[in-house]
JSON list of C-alpha atoms and ligand atoms in Angstrom, two decimals:
[
{"chain": "H", "resi": 1, "resn": "UNK", "atom": "CA", "xyz": [-0.35, 0.04, 0.16]},
{"chain": "H", "resi": 2, "resn": "UNK", "atom": "CA", "xyz": [1.65, 3.43, -0.47]},
{"chain": "H", "resi": 3, "resn": "UNK", "atom": "CA", "xyz": [1.70, 5.80, 1.89]},
{"chain": "H", "resi": 4, "resn": "UNK", "atom": "CA", "xyz": [-0.20, 8.98, 1.45]},
{"chain": "H", "resi": 5, "resn": "UNK", "atom": "CA", "xyz": [1.43, 12.11, 2.42]},
{"chain": "H", "resi": 6, "resn": "UNK", "atom": "CA", "xyz": [1.52, 16.48, 3.45]},
{"chain": "H", "resi": 7, "resn": "UNK", "atom": "CA", "xyz": [-0.24, 18.07, 0.55]},
{"chain": "H", "resi": 8, "resn": "UNK", "atom": "CA", "xyz": [-2.76, 14.00, -0.52]},
{"chain": "H", "resi": 9, "resn": "UNK", "atom": "CA", "xyz": [-5.69, 16.16, 0.41]},
{"chain": "H", "resi": 10, "resn": "UNK", "atom": "CA", "xyz": [-7.85, 12.33, 1.83]},
{"chain": "H", "resi": 11, "resn": "UNK", "atom": "CA", "xyz": [-5.22, 13.57, 5.41]},
{"chain": "H", "resi": 12, "resn": "UNK", "atom": "CA", "xyz": [-7.40, 16.60, 4.72]},
{"chain": "H", "resi": 13, "resn": "UNK", "atom": "CA", "xyz": [-11.28, 14.95, 5.40]},
{"chain": "H", "resi": 14, "resn": "UNK", "atom": "CA", "xyz": [-12.30, 13.97, 8.28]},
{"chain": "H", "resi": 15, "resn": "UNK", "atom": "CA", "xyz": [-13.11, 10.23, 7.77]},
{"chain": "H", "resi": 16, "resn": "UNK", "atom": "CA", "xyz": [-16.66, 8.49, 7.98]},
{"chain": "H", "resi": 17, "resn": "UNK", "atom": "CA", "xyz": [-17.47, 5.60, 10.81]},
{"chain": "H", "resi": 18, "resn": "UNK", "atom": "CA", "xyz": [-17.09, 2.63, 9.47]},
{"chain": "H", "resi": 19, "resn": "UNK", "atom": "CA", "xyz": [-20.14, 0.39, 8.43]},
{"chain": "H", "resi": 20, "resn": "UNK", "atom": "CA", "xyz": [-19.21, -2.50, 7.58]},
{"chain": "H", "resi": 21, "resn": "UNK", "atom": "CA", "xyz": [-16.95, -5.21, 9.71]},
{"chain": "H", "resi": 22, "resn": "UNK", "atom": "CA", "xyz": [-16.37, -7.54, 6.82]},
{"chain": "H", "resi": 23, "resn": "UNK", "atom": "CA", "xyz": [-13.32, -9.84, 5.74]},
{"chain": "H", "resi": 24, "resn": "UNK", "atom": "CA", "xyz": [-12.70, -7.35, 2.79]},
{"chain": "H", "resi": 25, "resn": "UNK", "atom": "CA", "xyz": [-11.99, -5.15, 6.45]},
{"chain": "H", "resi": 26, "resn": "UNK", "atom": "CA", "xyz": [-9.74, -7.81, 7.58]},
{"chain": "H", "resi": 27, "resn": "UNK", "atom": "CA", "xyz": [-7.93, -7.86, 4.95]},
{"chain": "H", "resi": 28, "resn": "UNK", "atom": "CA", "xyz": [-7.49, -3.89, 3.97]},
{"chain": "H", "resi": 29, "resn": "UNK", "atom": "CA", "xyz": [-6.45, -4.70, 8.31]},
{"chain": "H", "resi": 30, "resn": "UNK", "atom": "CA", "xyz": [-3.47, -7.69, 7.35]},
{"chain": "H", "resi": 31, "resn": "UNK", "atom": "CA", "xyz": [-1.75, -5.00, 4.93]},
{"chain": "H", "resi": 32, "resn": "UNK", "atom": "CA", "xyz": [-1.90, -2.20, 6.44]},
{"chain": "H", "resi": 33, "resn": "UNK", "atom": "CA", "xyz": [0.55, -3.56, 9.26]},
{"chain": "H", "resi": 34, "resn": "UNK", "atom": "CA", "xyz": [2.43, -5.08, 6.87]},
{"chain": "H", "resi": 35, "resn": "UNK", "atom": "CA", "xyz": [3.17, -1.18, 4.82]},
{"chain": "H", "resi": 36, "resn": "UNK", "atom": "CA", "xyz": [3.27, -0.33, 8.62]},
{"chain": "H", "resi": 37, "resn": "UNK", "atom": "CA", "xyz": [6.24, -2.47, 9.63]},
{"chain": "H", "resi": 38, "resn": "UNK", "atom": "CA", "xyz": [8.06, -2.10, 5.96]},
{"chain": "H", "resi": 39, "resn": "UNK", "atom": "CA", "xyz": [7.18, 2.10, 6.82]},
{"chain": "H", "resi": 40, "resn": "UNK", "atom": "CA", "xyz": [9.03, 1.35, 10.25]},
{"chain": "H", "resi": 41, "resn": "UNK", "atom": "CA", "xyz": [6.25, 2.71, 12.12]},
{"chain": "H", "resi": 42, "resn": "UNK", "atom": "CA", "xyz": [4.50, 2.07, 15.32]},
{"chain": "H", "resi": 43, "resn": "UNK", "atom": "CA", "xyz": [0.69, 3.79, 14.17]},
{"chain": "H", "resi": 44, "resn": "UNK", "atom": "CA", "xyz": [-1.65, 3.96, 10.69]},
{"chain": "H", "resi": 45, "resn": "UNK", "atom": "CA", "xyz": [-4.33, 5.79, 10.39]},
{"chain": "H", "resi": 46, "resn": "UNK", "atom": "CA", "xyz": [-6.79, 3.70, 7.36]},
{"chain": "H", "resi": 47, "resn": "UNK", "atom": "CA", "xyz": [-6.60, 7.81, 5.55]},
{"chain": "H", "resi": 48, "resn": "UNK", "atom": "CA", "xyz": [-2.33, 7.20, 5.55]},
{"chain": "H", "resi": 49, "resn": "UNK", "atom": "CA", "xyz": [-3.01, 4.39, 3.05]},
{"chain": "H", "resi": 50, "resn": "UNK", "atom": "CA", "xyz": [-5.85, 6.45, 1.24]},
{"chain": "H", "resi": 51, "resn": "UNK", "atom": "CA", "xyz": [-8.50, 4.87, 3.04]},
{"chain": "H", "resi": 52, "resn": "UNK", "atom": "CA", "xyz": [-11.08, 7.40, 4.10]},
{"chain": "H", "resi": 53, "resn": "UNK", "atom": "CA", "xyz": [-12.59, 5.52, 7.31]},
{"chain": "H", "resi": 54, "resn": "UNK", "atom": "CA", "xyz": [-11.89, 5.65, 11.14]},
{"chain": "H", "resi": 55, "resn": "UNK", "atom": "CA", "xyz": [-10.37, 3.35, 12.10]},
{"chain": "H", "resi": 56, "resn": "UNK", "atom": "CA", "xyz": [-6.54, 2.86, 12.96]},
{"chain": "H", "resi": 57, "resn": "UNK", "atom": "CA", "xyz": [-3.37, 0.02, 14.12]},
{"chain": "H", "resi": 58, "resn": "UNK", "atom": "CA", "xyz": [-0.66, 0.38, 16.13]},
{"chain": "H", "resi": 59, "resn": "UNK", "atom": "CA", "xyz": [1.82, -1.70, 17.22]},
{"chain": "H", "resi": 60, "resn": "UNK", "atom": "CA", "xyz": [4.84, -0.53, 19.45]},
{"chain": "H", "resi": 61, "resn": "UNK", "atom": "CA", "xyz": [6.65, -3.82, 18.51]},
{"chain": "H", "resi": 62, "resn": "UNK", "atom": "CA", "xyz": [10.02, -1.57, 17.49]},
{"chain": "H", "resi": 63, "resn": "UNK", "atom": "CA", "xyz": [9.81, 0.57, 20.22]},
{"chain": "H", "resi": 64, "resn": "UNK", "atom": "CA", "xyz": [10.67, -0.19, 23.82]},
{"chain": "H", "resi": 65, "resn": "UNK", "atom": "CA", "xyz": [7.44, -0.40, 24.70]},
{"chain": "H", "resi": 66, "resn": "UNK", "atom": "CA", "xyz": [5.74, -3.27, 23.38]},
{"chain": "H", "resi": 67, "resn": "UNK", "atom": "CA", "xyz": [1.52, -3.56, 22.66]},
{"chain": "H", "resi": 68, "resn": "UNK", "atom": "CA", "xyz": [0.88, -5.79, 21.11]},
{"chain": "H", "resi": 69, "resn": "UNK", "atom": "CA", "xyz": [-1.66, -5.51, 18.09]},
{"chain": "H", "resi": 70, "resn": "UNK", "atom": "CA", "xyz": [-4.08, -2.97, 18.39]},
{"chain": "H", "resi": 71, "resn": "UNK", "atom": "CA", "xyz": [-7.00, -2.01, 16.63]},
{"chain": "H", "resi": 72, "resn": "UNK", "atom": "CA", "xyz": [-9.38, 0.33, 17.18]},
{"chain": "H", "resi": 73, "resn": "UNK", "atom": "CA", "xyz": [-12.66, 0.91, 14.94]},
{"chain": "H", "resi": 74, "resn": "UNK", "atom": "CA", "xyz": [-14.55, 4.21, 15.48]},
{"chain": "H", "resi": 75, "resn": "UNK", "atom": "CA", "xyz": [-12.58, 5.09, 17.28]},
{"chain": "H", "resi": 76, "resn": "UNK", "atom": "CA", "xyz": [-13.90, 8.85, 20.01]},
{"chain": "H", "resi": 77, "resn": "UNK", "atom": "CA", "xyz": [-12.03, 9.76, 22.94]},
{"chain": "H", "resi": 78, "resn": "UNK", "atom": "CA", "xyz": [-13.78, 9.08, 26.02]},
{"chain": "H", "resi": 79, "resn": "UNK", "atom": "CA", "xyz": [-11.13, 10.97, 28.84]},
{"chain": "H", "resi": 80, "resn": "UNK", "atom": "CA", "xyz": [-7.66, 12.51, 28.15]},
{"chain": "H", "resi": 81, "resn": "UNK", "atom": "CA", "xyz": [-5.98, 13.34, 31.84]},
{"chain": "H", "resi": 82, "resn": "UNK", "atom": "CA", "xyz": [-2.86, 15.82, 32.61]},
{"chain": "H", "resi": 83, "resn": "UNK", "atom": "CA", "xyz": [-0.26, 17.01, 29.21]},
{"chain": "H", "resi": 84, "resn": "UNK", "atom": "CA", "xyz": [3.67, 15.27, 28.15]},
{"chain": "H", "resi": 85, "resn": "UNK", "atom": "CA", "xyz": [5.84, 17.32, 25.24]},
{"chain": "H", "resi": 86, "resn": "UNK", "atom": "CA", "xyz": [8.00, 14.44, 23.58]},
{"chain": "H", "resi": 87, "resn": "UNK", "atom": "CA", "xyz": [9.11, 14.20, 20.30]},
{"chain": "H", "resi": 88, "resn": "UNK", "atom": "CA", "xyz": [6.78, 13.25, 16.87]},
{"chain": "H", "resi": 89, "resn": "UNK", "atom": "CA", "xyz": [6.65, 12.21, 14.22]},
{"chain": "H", "resi": 90, "resn": "UNK", "atom": "CA", "xyz": [4.31, 11.09, 11.41]},
{"chain": "H", "resi": 91, "resn": "UNK", "atom": "CA", "xyz": [5.32, 8.18, 8.60]},
{"chain": "H", "resi": 92, "resn": "UNK", "atom": "CA", "xyz": [3.18, 10.69, 6.35]},
{"chain": "H", "resi": 93, "resn": "UNK", "atom": "CA", "xyz": [5.62, 13.68, 6.93]},
{"chain": "H", "resi": 94, "resn": "UNK", "atom": "CA", "xyz": [8.54, 12.29, 6.25]},
{"chain": "H", "resi": 95, "resn": "UNK", "atom": "CA", "xyz": [11.61, 14.45, 7.86]},
{"chain": "H", "resi": 96, "resn": "UNK", "atom": "CA", "xyz": [10.25, 15.73, 10.30]},
{"chain": "H", "resi": 97, "resn": "UNK", "atom": "CA", "xyz": [9.93, 15.26, 14.20]},
{"chain": "H", "resi": 98, "resn": "UNK", "atom": "CA", "xyz": [9.19, 17.63, 16.51]},
{"chain": "H", "resi": 99, "resn": "UNK", "atom": "CA", "xyz": [7.89, 18.55, 19.97]},
{"chain": "H", "resi": 100, "resn": "UNK", "atom": "CA", "xyz": [4.51, 17.87, 20.60]},
{"chain": "H", "resi": 101, "resn": "UNK", "atom": "CA", "xyz": [2.43, 18.03, 23.49]},
{"chain": "H", "resi": 102, "resn": "UNK", "atom": "CA", "xyz": [-0.84, 15.32, 24.54]},
{"chain": "H", "resi": 103, "resn": "UNK", "atom": "CA", "xyz": [-2.03, 14.46, 27.73]},
{"chain": "H", "resi": 104, "resn": "UNK", "atom": "CA", "xyz": [-1.18, 12.03, 29.27]},
{"chain": "H", "resi": 105, "resn": "UNK", "atom": "CA", "xyz": [-3.31, 9.67, 29.96]},
{"chain": "H", "resi": 106, "resn": "UNK", "atom": "CA", "xyz": [-5.82, 8.69, 27.56]},
{"chain": "H", "resi": 107, "resn": "UNK", "atom": "CA", "xyz": [-9.04, 6.33, 27.87]},
{"chain": "H", "resi": 108, "resn": "UNK", "atom": "CA", "xyz": [-10.15, 5.77, 24.07]},
{"chain": "H", "resi": 109, "resn": "UNK", "atom": "CA", "xyz": [-13.79, 3.40, 23.23]},
{"chain": "H", "resi": 110, "resn": "UNK", "atom": "CA", "xyz": [-14.01, 2.22, 20.14]},
{"chain": "H", "resi": 111, "resn": "UNK", "atom": "CA", "xyz": [-15.23, -1.16, 17.66]},
{"chain": "H", "resi": 112, "resn": "UNK", "atom": "CA", "xyz": [-12.53, -4.27, 17.50]},
{"chain": "H", "resi": 113, "resn": "UNK", "atom": "CA", "xyz": [-12.45, -6.69, 14.63]},
{"chain": "H", "resi": 114, "resn": "UNK", "atom": "CA", "xyz": [-15.41, -8.74, 16.02]},
{"chain": "H", "resi": 115, "resn": "UNK", "atom": "CA", "xyz": [-17.56, -6.50, 16.23]},
{"chain": "H", "resi": 116, "resn": "UNK", "atom": "CA", "xyz": [-17.30, -6.10, 19.88]},
{"chain": "H", "resi": 117, "resn": "UNK", "atom": "CA", "xyz": [-17.16, -2.94, 22.08]},
{"chain": "H", "resi": 118, "resn": "UNK", "atom": "CA", "xyz": [-13.60, -1.82, 23.02]},
{"chain": "H", "resi": 119, "resn": "UNK", "atom": "CA", "xyz": [-12.33, 0.61, 25.77]},
{"chain": "H", "resi": 120, "resn": "UNK", "atom": "CA", "xyz": [-7.89, 1.24, 25.51]},
{"chain": "H", "resi": 121, "resn": "UNK", "atom": "CA", "xyz": [-6.99, 2.83, 28.78]},
{"chain": "H", "resi": 122, "resn": "UNK", "atom": "CA", "xyz": [-2.65, 4.25, 27.85]},
{"chain": "H", "resi": 123, "resn": "UNK", "atom": "CA", "xyz": [-0.60, 6.00, 29.28]},
{"chain": "H", "resi": 124, "resn": "UNK", "atom": "CA", "xyz": [2.87, 7.18, 28.46]},
{"chain": "H", "resi": 125, "resn": "UNK", "atom": "CA", "xyz": [3.96, 6.30, 24.29]},
{"chain": "H", "resi": 126, "resn": "UNK", "atom": "CA", "xyz": [1.17, 4.64, 23.87]},
{"chain": "H", "resi": 127, "resn": "UNK", "atom": "CA", "xyz": [-1.40, 7.60, 24.68]},
{"chain": "H", "resi": 128, "resn": "UNK", "atom": "CA", "xyz": [1.00, 9.59, 22.40]},
{"chain": "H", "resi": 129, "resn": "UNK", "atom": "CA", "xyz": [0.09, 7.36, 19.30]},
{"chain": "H", "resi": 130, "resn": "UNK", "atom": "CA", "xyz": [-3.41, 6.83, 20.15]},
{"chain": "H", "resi": 131, "resn": "UNK", "atom": "CA", "xyz": [-4.01, 10.38, 20.04]},
{"chain": "H", "resi": 132, "resn": "UNK", "atom": "CA", "xyz": [-1.85, 11.18, 16.73]},
{"chain": "H", "resi": 133, "resn": "UNK", "atom": "CA", "xyz": [-3.62, 8.55, 14.36]},
{"chain": "H", "resi": 134, "resn": "UNK", "atom": "CA", "xyz": [-6.87, 10.09, 16.92]},
{"chain": "H", "resi": 135, "resn": "UNK", "atom": "CA", "xyz": [-5.78, 13.10, 14.99]},
{"chain": "H", "resi": 136, "resn": "UNK", "atom": "CA", "xyz": [-4.95, 11.86, 11.65]},
{"chain": "H", "resi": 137, "resn": "UNK", "atom": "CA", "xyz": [-9.12, 10.07, 11.37]},
{"chain": "H", "resi": 138, "resn": "UNK", "atom": "CA", "xyz": [-10.83, 13.14, 11.82]},
{"chain": "H", "resi": 139, "resn": "UNK", "atom": "CA", "xyz": [-7.71, 15.30, 9.24]},
{"chain": "H", "resi": 140, "resn": "UNK", "atom": "CA", "xyz": [-5.27, 16.67, 11.48]},
{"chain": "H", "resi": 141, "resn": "UNK", "atom": "CA", "xyz": [-1.91, 16.05, 10.88]},
{"chain": "H", "resi": 142, "resn": "UNK", "atom": "CA", "xyz": [0.61, 15.99, 14.58]},
{"chain": "H", "resi": 143, "resn": "UNK", "atom": "CA", "xyz": [2.09, 19.88, 12.80]},
{"chain": "H", "resi": 144, "resn": "UNK", "atom": "CA", "xyz": [-1.15, 21.21, 12.93]},
{"chain": "H", "resi": 145, "resn": "UNK", "atom": "CA", "xyz": [-0.34, 21.17, 17.13]},
{"chain": "H", "resi": 146, "resn": "UNK", "atom": "CA", "xyz": [3.25, 23.63, 16.81]},
{"chain": "H", "resi": 147, "resn": "UNK", "atom": "CA", "xyz": [3.12, 27.00, 17.16]},
{"chain": "H", "resi": 148, "resn": "UNK", "atom": "CA", "xyz": [1.80, 29.07, 14.36]},
{"chain": "H", "resi": 149, "resn": "UNK", "atom": "CA", "xyz": [5.25, 30.09, 13.39]},
{"chain": "H", "resi": 150, "resn": "UNK", "atom": "CA", "xyz": [6.71, 26.59, 13.31]},
{"chain": "H", "resi": 151, "resn": "UNK", "atom": "CA", "xyz": [3.73, 25.29, 11.48]},
{"chain": "H", "resi": 152, "resn": "UNK", "atom": "CA", "xyz": [4.10, 27.50, 8.16]},
{"chain": "H", "resi": 153, "resn": "UNK", "atom": "CA", "xyz": [7.39, 26.60, 8.74]},
{"chain": "H", "resi": 154, "resn": "UNK", "atom": "CA", "xyz": [7.52, 23.34, 8.23]},
{"chain": "H", "resi": 155, "resn": "UNK", "atom": "CA", "xyz": [4.94, 23.43, 5.95]},
{"chain": "H", "resi": 156, "resn": "UNK", "atom": "CA", "xyz": [6.71, 25.73, 3.14]},
{"chain": "H", "resi": 157, "resn": "UNK", "atom": "CA", "xyz": [9.74, 23.28, 3.82]},
{"chain": "H", "resi": 158, "resn": "UNK", "atom": "CA", "xyz": [7.90, 20.22, 2.96]},
{"chain": "H", "resi": 159, "resn": "UNK", "atom": "CA", "xyz": [5.84, 22.20, 0.34]},
{"chain": "H", "resi": 160, "resn": "UNK", "atom": "CA", "xyz": [9.40, 22.27, -1.34]},
{"chain": "H", "resi": 161, "resn": "UNK", "atom": "CA", "xyz": [10.26, 19.25, -0.30]},
{"chain": "H", "resi": 162, "resn": "UNK", "atom": "CA", "xyz": [6.97, 17.97, -2.31]},
{"chain": "H", "resi": 163, "resn": "UNK", "atom": "CA", "xyz": [7.93, 19.37, -5.38]},
{"chain": "H", "resi": 164, "resn": "UNK", "atom": "CA", "xyz": [11.43, 18.84, -6.20]},
{"chain": "H", "resi": 165, "resn": "UNK", "atom": "CA", "xyz": [11.00, 15.22, -5.30]},
{"chain": "H", "resi": 166, "resn": "UNK", "atom": "CA", "xyz": [8.02, 14.22, -7.00]},
{"chain": "H", "resi": 167, "resn": "UNK", "atom": "CA", "xyz": [5.91, 12.49, -3.58]},
{"chain": "R", "resi": 201, "resn": "NI", "atom": "NI1", "xyz": [1.33, 9.84, 11.71]}
]
């Protein structure tokens, strides 16, 4: 699967809810895990591979903490507590990492791959990744959480890079 990058319209469109959890979705998710590992990511939202639907996958295997494979369909934030600022990057935003302030602890609710209600409580790195992936699904990028000055500088830089490298 091809990774969509900053400048691709699909990343900016809030994703509609998933209505059918079926074999096709399971197949898509299996392909997304493969794509995520190939690109050395720890999370991937459906619209990052051009699928405008509300679900994401996470596997922190490439970091120090292990989470196993997480899949959350139609996620919604339930609560968020505290704040933490850590360096963040995104496979849709090549070559950029910046400190991003996010909630320290979160609870997300959604549906699992069997169609059952699911709830994920997380802190630390996993909490950050869940918030990052949820942002994708509502059409946001981590760049949008930076100061206006830094954001506009980085958007200009990325636009130039995109033209030079023909994304
Ligand atoms: Ni991302």
